[in-house]
Coordinates of N, CA, C and O in Angstrom, one line a residue:
M1 N 48.4 -37.3 28.4 CA 48.9 -38.2 29.4 C 49.2 -39.5 28.7 O 48.6 -39.9 27.7
D2 N 50.2 -40.2 29.2 CA 50.6 -41.5 28.7 C 49.8 -42.6 29.3 O 49.1 -42.4 30.2
I3 N 50.0 -43.8 28.7 CA 49.2 -45.0 29.1 C 49.4 -45.3 30.6 O 48.5 -45.7 31.3
G4 N 50.6 -45.1 31.0 CA 51.0 -45.5 32.4 C 50.2 -44.6 33.4 O 49.7 -45.1 34.5
S5 N 50.0 -43.3 33.1 CA 49.2 -42.4 33.9 C 47.8 -42.8 34.0 O 47.2 -42.8 35.1
Y6 N 47.2 -43.3 32.9 CA 45.8 -43.7 32.9 C 45.7 -45.0 33.7 O 44.7 -45.2 34.4
V7 N 46.7 -45.9 33.6 CA 46.6 -47.1 34.4 C 46.6 -46.8 35.9 O 45.8 -47.3 36.7
I8 N 47.5 -45.9 36.3 CA 47.6 -45.5 37.7 C 46.4 -44.8 38.2 O 45.8 -45.1 39.2
M9 N 45.8 -43.9 37.3 CA 44.6 -43.2 37.7 C 43.4 -44.2 37.8 O 42.6 -44.1 38.7
G10 N 43.4 -45.2 36.9 CA 42.3 -46.2 36.9 C 42.4 -47.0 38.2 O 41.4 -47.3 38.8
I11 N 43.6 -47.4 38.6 CA 43.8 -48.2 39.8 C 43.3 -47.4 41.0 O 42.6 -47.9 41.8
I12 N 43.8 -46.2 41.1 CA 43.4 -45.3 42.3 C 41.9 -45.1 42.3 O 41.3 -45.3 43.4
L13 N 41.3 -44.7 41.2 CA 39.9 -44.5 41.2 C 39.1 -45.8 41.5 O 38.1 -45.8 42.1
G14 N 39.6 -46.9 41.0 CA 39.0 -48.2 41.2 C 39.0 -48.5 42.7 O 38.0 -49.0 43.2
I15 N 40.2 -48.3 43.3 CA 40.3 -48.6 44.8 C 39.3 -47.8 45.6 O 38.6 -48.3 46.5
C16 N 39.3 -46.5 45.2 CA 38.3 -45.6 45.9 C 36.9 -46.0 45.7 O 36.1 -46.1 46.6
A17 N 36.6 -46.3 44.5 CA 35.2 -46.7 44.1 C 34.8 -48.0 44.9 O 33.7 -48.1 45.4
I18 N 35.7 -49.0 44.9 CA 35.4 -50.3 45.5 C 35.2 -50.0 47.0 O 34.2 -50.6 47.6
G19 N 36.0 -49.2 47.7 CA 35.9 -48.9 49.1 C 34.5 -48.3 49.4 O 33.8 -48.7 50.3
I20 N 34.1 -47.3 48.6 CA 32.9 -46.6 48.8 C 31.7 -47.5 48.5 O 30.7 -47.6 49.3
I21 N 31.8 -48.3 47.5 CA 30.7 -49.2 47.1 C 30.5 -50.3 48.2 O 29.4 -50.7 48.6
I22 N 31.7 -50.8 48.7 CA 31.6 -51.8 49.8 C 30.9 -51.2 51.0 O 30.0 -51.9 51.6
L23 N 31.2 -50.0 51.3 CA 30.5 -49.3 52.4 C 29.0 -49.3 52.2 O 28.2 -49.6 53.1
G24 N 28.6 -49.0 51.0 CA 27.2 -48.9 50.6 C 26.6 -50.3 50.7 O 25.4 -50.4 51.3
V25 N 27.2 -51.3 50.3 CA 26.7 -52.7 50.3 C 26.5 -53.1 51.8 O 25.5 -53.7 52.2
V26 N 27.6 -52.8 52.6 CA 27.5 -53.2 54.0 C 26.3 -52.5 54.7 O 25.6 -53.1 55.5
Q27 N 26.2 -51.2 54.4 CA 25.0 -50.5 55.0 C 23.7 -51.0 54.5 O 22.8 -51.2 55.2
F28 N 23.6 -51.3 53.2 CA 22.4 -51.8 52.6 C 22.0 -53.2 53.3 O 20.8 -53.4 53.5
R29 N 23.0 -54.0 53.6 CA 22.7 -55.3 54.2 C 22.6 -55.4 55.7 O 22.2 -56.4 56.3
S30 N 22.9 -54.3 56.3 CA 23.0 -54.2 57.8 C 21.6 -54.5 58.4 O 20.6 -54.0 57.9
K31 N 21.6 -55.1 59.5 CA 20.4 -55.4 60.3 C 20.2 -54.3 61.4 O 19.1 -54.0 61.8
K32 N 21.3 -53.7 61.8 CA 21.2 -52.6 62.8 C 21.2 -51.2 62.0 O 21.7 -51.2 60.9
P33 N 20.6 -50.2 62.6 CA 20.6 -48.9 61.9 C 22.0 -48.4 61.6 O 22.9 -48.4 62.5
C34 N 22.3 -48.1 60.4 CA 23.6 -47.6 60.0 C 23.7 -46.1 60.4 O 22.7 -45.4 60.6
N35 N 25.0 -45.7 60.4 CA 25.2 -44.3 60.7 C 25.7 -43.6 59.4 O 26.1 -44.3 58.4
F36 N 25.8 -42.3 59.4 CA 26.2 -41.6 58.2 C 27.5 -40.9 58.4 O 28.5 -41.0 57.7
Y37 N 27.6 -40.0 59.4 CA 28.8 -39.3 59.7 C 28.8 -38.9 61.2 O 27.9 -39.0 61.9
T38 N 29.9 -38.3 61.6 CA 30.2 -37.9 63.0 C 30.0 -38.9 64.0 O 29.9 -38.6 65.2
G39 N 30.0 -40.2 63.6 CA 30.0 -41.3 64.5 C 28.6 -41.4 65.3 O 28.6 -42.1 66.3
E40 N 27.6 -40.8 64.7 CA 26.3 -40.9 65.4 C 25.9 -42.3 65.4 O 26.0 -43.1 64.5
K41 N 25.3 -42.8 66.5 CA 24.8 -44.1 66.7 C 23.3 -44.1 66.9 O 22.8 -43.2 67.7
F42 N 22.6 -45.0 66.4 CA 21.1 -45.0 66.6 C 20.7 -46.3 67.2 O 21.2 -47.4 66.8
D43 N 19.9 -46.2 68.3 CA 19.3 -47.4 68.9 C 18.3 -47.9 67.9 O 17.6 -47.1 67.3
P44 N 18.1 -49.2 67.8 CA 17.1 -49.7 66.8 C 15.7 -49.2 67.1 O 14.9 -49.1 66.2
K45 N 15.4 -48.8 68.3 CA 14.1 -48.3 68.7 C 13.9 -46.9 68.2 O 12.8 -46.4 68.1
E46 N 15.0 -46.2 67.8 CA 14.9 -44.8 67.3 C 14.5 -44.7 65.8 O 14.1 -43.7 65.4
I47 N 14.7 -45.8 65.1 CA 14.4 -45.8 63.6 C 13.1 -46.6 63.4 O 13.1 -47.8 63.8
S48 N 12.2 -46.1 62.7 CA 10.9 -46.7 62.5 C 11.0 -47.9 61.5 O 10.3 -48.9 61.6
D49 N 11.8 -47.7 60.5 CA 11.9 -48.8 59.4 C 13.4 -49.0 59.1 O 13.9 -48.3 58.2
I50 N 14.0 -49.9 59.9 CA 15.5 -50.0 59.7 C 15.9 -50.5 58.3 O 16.8 -50.0 57.8
P51 N 15.2 -51.5 57.7 CA 15.6 -51.9 56.4 C 15.6 -50.8 55.4 O 16.5 -50.6 54.6
A52 N 14.5 -50.0 55.4 CA 14.4 -48.9 54.4 C 15.5 -47.8 54.7 O 16.1 -47.3 53.8
W53 N 15.7 -47.5 56.0 CA 16.8 -46.6 56.4 C 18.1 -47.0 55.9 O 18.8 -46.3 55.2
N54 N 18.4 -48.3 56.1 CA 19.7 -48.8 55.7 C 19.8 -48.9 54.1 O 20.9 -48.6 53.6
H55 N 18.7 -49.3 53.5 CA 18.8 -49.4 52.0 C 19.0 -48.1 51.4 O 19.8 -47.9 50.4
R56 N 18.3 -47.1 51.9 CA 18.5 -45.7 51.3 C 19.9 -45.2 51.5 O 20.5 -44.6 50.6
H57 N 20.4 -45.4 52.7 CA 21.8 -44.9 52.9 C 22.8 -45.7 52.1 O 23.7 -45.2 51.5
G58 N 22.6 -47.0 52.0 CA 23.5 -47.9 51.2 C 23.5 -47.5 49.7 O 24.5 -47.4 49.1
I59 N 22.3 -47.3 49.2 CA 22.2 -46.9 47.8 C 22.8 -45.5 47.5 O 23.5 -45.3 46.5
M60 N 22.7 -44.6 48.5 CA 23.4 -43.3 48.4 C 24.9 -43.5 48.2 O 25.5 -42.9 47.4
W61 N 25.5 -44.4 49.1 CA 26.9 -44.6 49.0 C 27.3 -45.3 47.7 O 28.4 -45.0 47.1
I62 N 26.5 -46.3 47.3 CA 26.8 -47.0 46.1 C 26.8 -46.1 44.9 O 27.7 -46.1 44.0
L63 N 25.8 -45.2 44.8 CA 25.8 -44.2 43.7 C 27.0 -43.3 43.7 O 27.6 -43.0 42.7
Y64 N 27.3 -42.9 44.9 CA 28.5 -42.0 45.1 C 29.8 -42.7 44.6 O 30.6 -42.2 43.9
G65 N 29.9 -44.0 44.9 CA 31.1 -44.8 44.5 C 31.1 -45.0 43.0 O 32.2 -45.1 42.4
L66 N 30.0 -45.1 42.4 CA 29.9 -45.3 40.9 C 30.4 -44.0 40.2 O 30.7 -44.1 39.0
L67 N 30.4 -42.9 40.8 CA 30.9 -41.7 40.1 C 32.4 -41.8 39.7 O 32.8 -41.3 38.7
F68 N 33.2 -42.6 40.5 CA 34.6 -42.7 40.2 C 34.9 -43.4 38.9 O 35.7 -42.9 38.1
P69 N 34.3 -44.6 38.7 CA 34.6 -45.2 37.4 C 34.0 -44.4 36.2 O 34.5 -44.4 35.1
L70 N 32.8 -43.7 36.5 CA 32.2 -42.9 35.5 C 33.2 -41.8 35.1 O 33.4 -41.4 33.9
L71 N 33.8 -41.2 36.1 CA 34.8 -40.1 35.8 C 36.0 -40.6 35.0 O 36.5 -39.9 34.1
F72 N 36.4 -41.8 35.3 CA 37.5 -42.4 34.6 C 37.2 -42.6 33.1 O 38.0 -42.3 32.2
V73 N 36.0 -43.1 32.8 CA 35.5 -43.3 31.4 C 35.5 -41.9 30.7 O 35.9 -41.8 29.6
V74 N 34.9 -40.9 31.4 CA 34.9 -39.6 30.8 C 36.3 -39.0 30.5 O 36.5 -38.5 29.4
E75 N 37.2 -39.2 31.4 CA 38.6 -38.8 31.1 C 39.2 -39.5 29.9 O 39.9 -38.9 29.1
L76 N 38.9 -40.8 29.8 CA 39.4 -41.6 28.6 C 38.8 -41.0 27.3 O 39.5 -41.0 26.3
L77 N 37.6 -40.4 27.4 CA 37.0 -39.9 26.2 C 37.5 -38.5 25.9 O 37.7 -38.1 24.8
I78 N 37.6 -37.6 27.0 CA 38.0 -36.2 26.7 C 39.5 -36.0 26.7 O 40.0 -35.1 26.0
K79 N 40.3 -36.8 27.4 CA 41.8 -36.8 27.4 C 42.3 -35.4 27.7 O 43.2 -34.9 27.0
N80 N 41.7 -34.7 28.6 CA 42.2 -33.4 29.0 C 42.3 -33.4 30.6 O 41.3 -33.3 31.3
P81 N 43.6 -33.5 31.1 CA 43.8 -33.6 32.5 C 43.3 -32.4 33.3 O 42.8 -32.6 34.4
L82 N 43.3 -31.2 32.7 CA 42.8 -30.0 33.5 C 41.3 -30.1 33.6 O 40.8 -29.9 34.8
V83 N 40.6 -30.4 32.6 CA 39.1 -30.6 32.7 C 38.8 -31.7 33.6 O 37.9 -31.6 34.5
F84 N 39.5 -32.8 33.5 CA 39.3 -33.9 34.4 C 39.5 -33.5 35.9 O 38.7 -33.9 36.7
G85 N 40.5 -32.7 36.1 CA 40.8 -32.3 37.5 C 39.6 -31.5 38.1 O 39.2 -31.8 39.2
F86 N 39.0 -30.6 37.3 CA 37.9 -29.8 37.8 C 36.7 -30.8 37.9 O 35.9 -30.6 38.9
M87 N 36.5 -31.7 37.0 CA 35.4 -32.6 37.1 C 35.5 -33.5 38.3 O 34.5 -33.8 39.0
F88 N 36.7 -33.9 38.6 CA 37.0 -34.8 39.7 C 36.7 -34.1 41.0 O 36.0 -34.6 41.9
I89 N 37.2 -32.9 41.2 CA 36.9 -32.1 42.4 C 35.4 -31.9 42.5 O 34.8 -32.0 43.6
G90 N 34.7 -31.6 41.4 CA 33.3 -31.4 41.5 C 32.5 -32.6 41.8 O 31.6 -32.6 42.7
A91 N 33.0 -33.8 41.2 CA 32.3 -35.0 41.5 C 32.5 -35.5 42.9 O 31.6 -36.2 43.5
V92 N 33.6 -35.2 43.5 CA 33.9 -35.6 44.9 C 33.2 -34.7 45.9 O 32.7 -35.2 46.9
L93 N 33.3 -33.4 45.6 CA 32.8 -32.5 46.6 C 31.3 -32.1 46.5 O 30.7 -31.9 47.5
V94 N 30.8 -31.9 45.3 CA 29.5 -31.4 45.1 C 28.4 -32.4 45.7 O 27.5 -31.9 46.3
P95 N 28.6 -33.7 45.6 CA 27.5 -34.6 46.1 C 27.5 -34.6 47.7 O 26.4 -34.9 48.2
L96 N 28.6 -34.2 48.3 CA 28.6 -34.3 49.8 C 27.5 -33.5 50.5 O 26.8 -34.0 51.4
P97 N 27.3 -32.2 50.2 CA 26.2 -31.5 50.8 C 24.8 -32.1 50.6 O 24.0 -32.1 51.4
F98 N 24.6 -32.7 49.4 CA 23.4 -33.3 49.0 C 23.2 -34.6 49.8 O 22.1 -34.9 50.3
M99 N 24.3 -35.3 50.1 CA 24.3 -36.5 50.9 C 23.9 -36.2 52.3 O 23.1 -36.9 53.0
V100 N 24.5 -35.1 52.8 CA 24.2 -34.7 54.2 C 22.7 -34.3 54.3 O 22.0 -34.6 55.2
W101 N 22.3 -33.5 53.3 CA 20.9 -33.1 53.2 C 19.9 -34.3 53.2 O 19.0 -34.4 53.9
Y102 N 20.3 -35.3 52.4 CA 19.5 -36.5 52.2 C 19.4 -37.3 53.6 O 18.4 -37.8 53.9
H103 N 20.6 -37.4 54.2 CA 20.6 -38.0 55.5 C 19.6 -37.4 56.5 O 18.9 -38.0 57.2
H104 N 19.7 -36.0 56.5 CA 18.8 -35.3 57.5 C 17.3 -35.5 57.0 O 16.4 -35.6 57.9
H105 N 17.1 -35.6 55.7 CA 15.7 -35.9 55.2 C 15.3 -37.3 55.7 O 14.1 -37.4 56.2
L106 N 16.2 -38.2 55.7 CA 15.8 -39.6 56.1 C 15.6 -39.6 57.7 O 14.8 -40.3 58.2
L107 N 16.4 -38.7 58.4 CA 16.2 -38.6 59.8 C 14.8 -38.2 60.1 O 14.1 -38.7 61.0
K108 N 14.3 -37.2 59.4 CA 12.9 -36.7 59.6 C 11.9 -37.7 59.3 O 10.9 -37.8 59.9
K109 N 12.2 -38.5 58.3 CA 11.2 -39.5 57.8 C 11.2 -40.8 58.7 O 10.1 -41.3 59.0
Y110 N 12.3 -41.2 59.1 CA 12.4 -42.5 59.8 C 12.7 -42.5 61.3 O 12.5 -43.5 62.0
R111 N 13.2 -41.4 61.8 CA 13.4 -41.3 63.3 C 12.2 -41.2 64.0 O 11.3 -40.3 63.7
V112 N 12.0 -42.0 65.0 CA 10.8 -42.0 65.9 C 10.8 -40.8 66.7 O 11.8 -40.4 67.3
K113 N 9.6 -40.1 66.7 CA 9.5 -38.9 67.4 C 9.4 -39.2 68.9 O 8.8 -40.1 69.3
K114 N 10.1 -38.4 69.7 CA 10.2 -38.6 71.1 C 9.1 -37.8 71.8 O 8.6 -36.8 71.4

């Protein structure tokens, strides 16, 4: 790949990373219980420890966002677009089921039993 391709890839990965990291920071700092997916909303009375709930969700998104610049650095070192493509697909898709699992784990831990 030429230098222009790396610049474009870096910009795209940077924009994606910044968006995801901002989402994580917003969730980390939120005073109301944050949601994770499917538009689920939680009443503050449903979550036993809102700061811990939000911090854990925020950190999860921040770590996910940090994968993108890490991928870019790895591509700069290996310089193989095919390997990078597989790594990118893996880094984007593989964490998602774990994030869903972790969200459900947090639901069991922090959701007030009815």
